[in-house]
Coordinates of C-alpha atoms in Angstrom, one line a residue:
M104 CA -36.3 -13.0 10.9
K105 CA -32.8 -14.5 10.3
S106 CA -31.7 -14.9 6.7
P107 CA -31.3 -18.7 5.9
A108 CA -28.8 -17.7 3.3
L109 CA -26.5 -16.0 5.7
L110 CA -26.8 -19.0 8.1
S111 CA -26.2 -21.7 5.7
N112 CA -23.5 -20.1 3.5
K113 CA -19.9 -21.3 4.8
W114 CA -18.3 -18.5 2.8
F115 CA -19.7 -15.8 5.0
V116 CA -19.7 -15.3 9.0
R117 CA -22.1 -13.0 10.5
P118 CA -21.2 -12.2 14.1
H119 CA -24.1 -9.7 14.9
V120 CA -27.5 -10.4 13.4
K121 CA -29.1 -7.0 12.5
P122 CA -32.6 -7.5 11.2
E123 CA -33.2 -3.7 11.0
A124 CA -30.0 -3.0 9.1
T125 CA -30.6 -1.4 5.7
T126 CA -27.1 -2.2 4.3
R127 CA -24.4 -4.9 4.5
L128 CA -20.7 -4.4 4.7
F129 CA -18.6 -7.3 3.7
F130 CA -15.2 -7.5 5.1
F131 CA -12.3 -9.4 3.4
P132 CA -9.4 -10.6 5.7
Y133 CA -5.6 -10.1 4.9
A134 CA -3.4 -12.9 4.1
G135 CA -3.3 -15.5 6.8
G136 CA -6.4 -13.9 8.5
G137 CA -9.6 -15.8 9.3
P138 CA -13.1 -14.3 10.0
T139 CA -12.4 -13.5 13.6
V140 CA -10.2 -10.7 12.7
F141 CA -13.1 -8.5 12.0
T142 CA -15.5 -9.6 14.6
K143 CA -15.0 -6.5 16.8
W144 CA -15.5 -4.3 13.7
C145 CA -18.9 -5.8 13.1
A146 CA -19.8 -5.3 16.7
D147 CA -18.9 -1.5 16.4
L148 CA -20.8 -0.9 13.3
P149 CA -23.9 1.5 13.5
R150 CA -27.3 -0.3 13.6
H151 CA -28.0 0.4 10.0
I152 CA -24.9 -1.5 8.8
E153 CA -24.8 -5.2 9.2
G154 CA -21.2 -6.5 9.0
T155 CA -20.5 -9.9 7.3
V156 CA -16.9 -11.3 7.1
V157 CA -15.7 -13.4 4.3
H158 CA -14.5 -16.9 5.3
Y159 CA -11.8 -18.2 3.0
P160 CA -11.2 -21.9 2.8
G161 CA -8.6 -23.6 4.8
R162 CA -9.0 -21.8 8.1
S163 CA -11.3 -22.0 11.3
S164 CA -14.2 -24.2 10.7
R165 CA -13.1 -24.7 7.0
F166 CA -9.7 -25.9 8.1
D167 CA -10.2 -29.2 6.3
E168 CA -10.6 -27.6 2.9
P169 CA -7.7 -26.6 0.7
A170 CA -6.9 -23.0 0.7
I171 CA -7.4 -21.2 -2.6
D172 CA -4.1 -19.9 -4.3
E173 CA -5.4 -18.3 -7.5
M174 CA -7.4 -15.1 -7.9
P175 CA -9.7 -16.3 -10.6
R176 CA -10.8 -19.3 -8.5
M177 CA -11.2 -17.2 -5.4
T178 CA -13.5 -14.5 -7.2
D179 CA -15.4 -17.2 -9.0
A180 CA -16.3 -19.1 -5.8
L181 CA -17.1 -15.8 -3.9
A182 CA -19.3 -14.5 -6.8
Q183 CA -21.4 -17.8 -6.8
N184 CA -21.8 -17.7 -3.0
I185 CA -22.4 -14.1 -2.3
E186 CA -25.3 -13.8 -4.9
P187 CA -28.0 -14.7 -2.3
L188 CA -26.7 -12.0 0.0
L189 CA -27.2 -9.1 -2.5
D190 CA -30.7 -8.6 -1.6
K191 CA -30.0 -5.1 -0.1
P192 CA -27.5 -2.4 -0.8
F193 CA -23.9 -3.5 0.2
S194 CA -20.4 -2.3 0.4
L195 CA -17.0 -4.1 0.4
F196 CA -14.1 -3.5 2.8
G197 CA -10.7 -5.2 2.2
H198 CA -7.3 -5.0 4.0
S199 CA -4.3 -5.9 2.1
M200 CA -4.9 -9.1 0.2
G201 CA -8.5 -8.6 1.0
G202 CA -8.5 -5.3 -0.8
L203 CA -7.3 -6.8 -4.0
I204 CA -9.8 -9.7 -3.6
A205 CA -12.8 -7.2 -3.1
Y206 CA -11.8 -5.1 -6.0
E207 CA -11.6 -8.2 -8.3
L208 CA -14.8 -9.5 -7.0
A209 CA -16.5 -6.0 -7.8
R210 CA -15.2 -6.5 -11.4
H211 CA -16.4 -10.1 -11.6
L212 CA -20.0 -8.9 -10.2
R213 CA -20.1 -6.3 -13.0
A214 CA -19.0 -8.9 -15.8
Q215 CA -21.7 -11.3 -14.5
H216 CA -24.3 -8.4 -14.4
L217 CA -25.0 -8.9 -10.9
P218 CA -25.8 -6.4 -8.3
M219 CA -22.8 -3.9 -7.5
P220 CA -21.6 -2.6 -4.3
S221 CA -22.4 1.1 -3.6
Q222 CA -18.8 1.6 -2.2
L223 CA -15.4 0.0 -2.3
F224 CA -13.1 0.6 0.8
I225 CA -9.5 -0.3 0.2
S226 CA -7.1 -0.6 3.0
A227 CA -3.3 -0.9 2.9
C228 CA -3.4 -2.2 -0.6
G229 CA -1.6 -0.9 -3.5
T230 CA -3.2 -0.2 -6.9
P231 CA -2.8 -3.4 -8.9
Q232 CA -1.5 -1.7 -12.2
L233 CA 1.7 -0.6 -10.3
T234 CA 4.2 -3.3 -9.9
D235 CA 5.0 -4.5 -6.3
S236 CA 8.7 -4.7 -6.1
T237 CA 8.6 -7.0 -3.0
P238 CA 10.4 -10.3 -3.7
K239 CA 8.2 -13.4 -4.0
I240 CA 8.3 -15.7 -1.0
H241 CA 5.6 -18.3 -1.4
S242 CA 7.9 -21.1 -2.9
L243 CA 10.8 -20.6 -0.3
P244 CA 11.7 -23.4 2.2
D245 CA 9.8 -23.5 5.2
D246 CA 12.0 -21.8 7.6
Q247 CA 12.9 -18.9 5.2
F248 CA 9.2 -18.5 4.2
I249 CA 8.1 -18.3 7.9
N250 CA 10.7 -15.5 8.6
E251 CA 9.9 -13.6 5.5
F252 CA 6.1 -13.7 6.2
D253 CA 6.7 -12.7 9.7
Q254 CA 8.7 -9.8 8.5
L255 CA 5.6 -8.7 6.7
D256 CA 4.0 -8.6 10.0
G257 CA 1.8 -11.6 9.0
I258 CA 1.8 -13.8 12.0
P259 CA 0.0 -12.7 15.1
R260 CA 1.7 -13.2 18.2
E261 CA -0.6 -15.9 19.4
M262 CA 0.2 -18.1 16.4
Q263 CA 4.0 -17.9 16.8
N264 CA 4.2 -21.4 18.0
P265 CA 6.1 -24.2 15.9
E266 CA 3.2 -26.6 16.1
V267 CA 0.5 -24.0 15.4
L268 CA 2.8 -22.5 12.4
R269 CA 3.1 -26.2 10.9
L270 CA -0.7 -26.3 10.7
L271 CA -1.1 -22.9 9.2
L272 CA 1.8 -22.9 6.8
P273 CA -0.3 -24.3 3.8
I274 CA -2.7 -21.3 4.3
F275 CA 0.0 -18.7 4.5
R276 CA 1.6 -20.0 1.4
A277 CA -1.5 -20.2 -0.5
D278 CA -2.5 -16.6 0.3
M279 CA 1.0 -15.4 -0.6
Q280 CA 0.9 -17.3 -4.0
L281 CA -2.6 -15.8 -4.8
L282 CA -1.1 -12.4 -4.2
E283 CA 2.3 -13.0 -5.9
D284 CA 0.9 -14.8 -9.0
Y285 CA -2.0 -12.3 -9.5
A286 CA -2.0 -10.8 -13.0
Y287 CA -3.6 -7.6 -13.5
Y288 CA -5.7 -7.0 -16.7
S289 CA -6.9 -3.5 -17.7
G290 CA -10.6 -2.7 -17.9
A291 CA -13.1 0.0 -17.5
P292 CA -13.0 1.9 -14.3
L293 CA -15.8 0.9 -11.8
D294 CA -18.8 3.2 -11.6
L295 CA -18.8 3.5 -7.8
P296 CA -16.8 5.5 -5.2
I297 CA -13.5 4.1 -3.8
V298 CA -12.0 5.2 -0.5
A299 CA -8.4 4.0 -0.2
F300 CA -7.0 3.9 3.4
G301 CA -3.2 4.1 3.8
A302 CA -0.8 4.3 6.7
L303 CA 1.9 6.9 6.9
D304 CA 4.7 4.4 7.9
D305 CA 3.8 1.5 5.7
S306 CA 7.0 0.2 4.0
R307 CA 5.1 -2.1 1.9
V308 CA 2.4 0.1 0.3
S309 CA 3.5 3.5 -0.7
R310 CA 1.4 6.8 -0.9
E311 CA 1.7 6.6 -4.8
R312 CA 0.1 3.1 -4.8
I313 CA -2.7 4.2 -2.6
E314 CA -3.4 7.2 -4.8
G315 CA -3.2 4.9 -7.9
W316 CA -6.7 3.6 -6.9
A317 CA -8.2 6.8 -8.3
S318 CA -7.7 5.5 -12.0
H319 CA -10.0 2.5 -11.1
T320 CA -13.2 4.5 -10.5
S321 CA -15.4 6.8 -12.4
G322 CA -17.5 7.4 -9.3
G323 CA -15.3 9.4 -7.0
F324 CA -12.1 8.7 -5.3
E325 CA -10.8 9.7 -1.9
A326 CA -7.5 8.7 0.1
R327 CA -7.4 8.9 3.9
Y328 CA -4.2 8.3 5.9
F329 CA -3.6 7.1 9.5
S330 CA -0.3 6.8 11.6
G331 CA 1.2 3.4 11.9
G332 CA 2.5 0.6 9.6
H333 CA 0.9 -2.0 7.5
F334 CA -1.5 -3.1 10.2
Y335 CA -2.5 0.5 11.3
L336 CA -6.2 -0.5 11.3
R337 CA -5.7 -2.3 14.6
E338 CA -5.3 1.0 16.4
H339 CA -7.8 3.0 14.2
R340 CA -10.8 0.8 14.1
R341 CA -13.4 3.3 15.3
A342 CA -12.1 6.1 13.3
I343 CA -12.1 4.0 10.2
I344 CA -15.7 2.8 11.0
K345 CA -16.8 6.4 11.4
I346 CA -15.6 7.2 7.9
I347 CA -17.4 4.1 6.6
D348 CA -20.7 5.2 8.4
E349 CA -20.4 8.7 6.6
K350 CA -19.9 7.2 3.3
T351 CA -22.5 4.5 3.5

């Protein structure tokens, strides 16, 4: 039987219903990304893992809602809406901005004494205690902002249309503001395993910042590297899913 909570919760999209699944994997998209970026991932997961994609406000069917530009508001809203879906073991996977949100959500769940993920998968996201030296761009004039955001490989080719960009600009700005205004606060390591995925040619996230995630767990840490740049996962989906399957 389909879960009413999954069907009625606008914060989550479940592309492939798997009643037989014994665990859930929540995908957290990168800046500017909507739920469709992980549709193929959900299709490729093994039968025992049901993929569920986080649907941030301001995009796709939630286009008429304002995007969230502050990490505390994002994690508060996610924690409130994810609780009905924590009725079976689950893991979190986040790429870039999504990795930071997944990490902060795990800490929020712990603080609220809610069920905790069994695994945290972080992709192309630097450990938060090390400063990101990338200049802030979220308050730049439109043309400059679009150019800088595109340099980050943040605008898919199909969206590089002036009319489309005008519509999506508030989403891109809000996502970048959420990242750039994020303030890390220290706390006890998470008591769960963390696997951090990195790209060998990622100019934005160094190996040092990937390895730094080891300090955020007392449950075991592993780093895995792939060829490519910041969006390496587009070419390595099946290999990453294989590792997720082994760890889940």
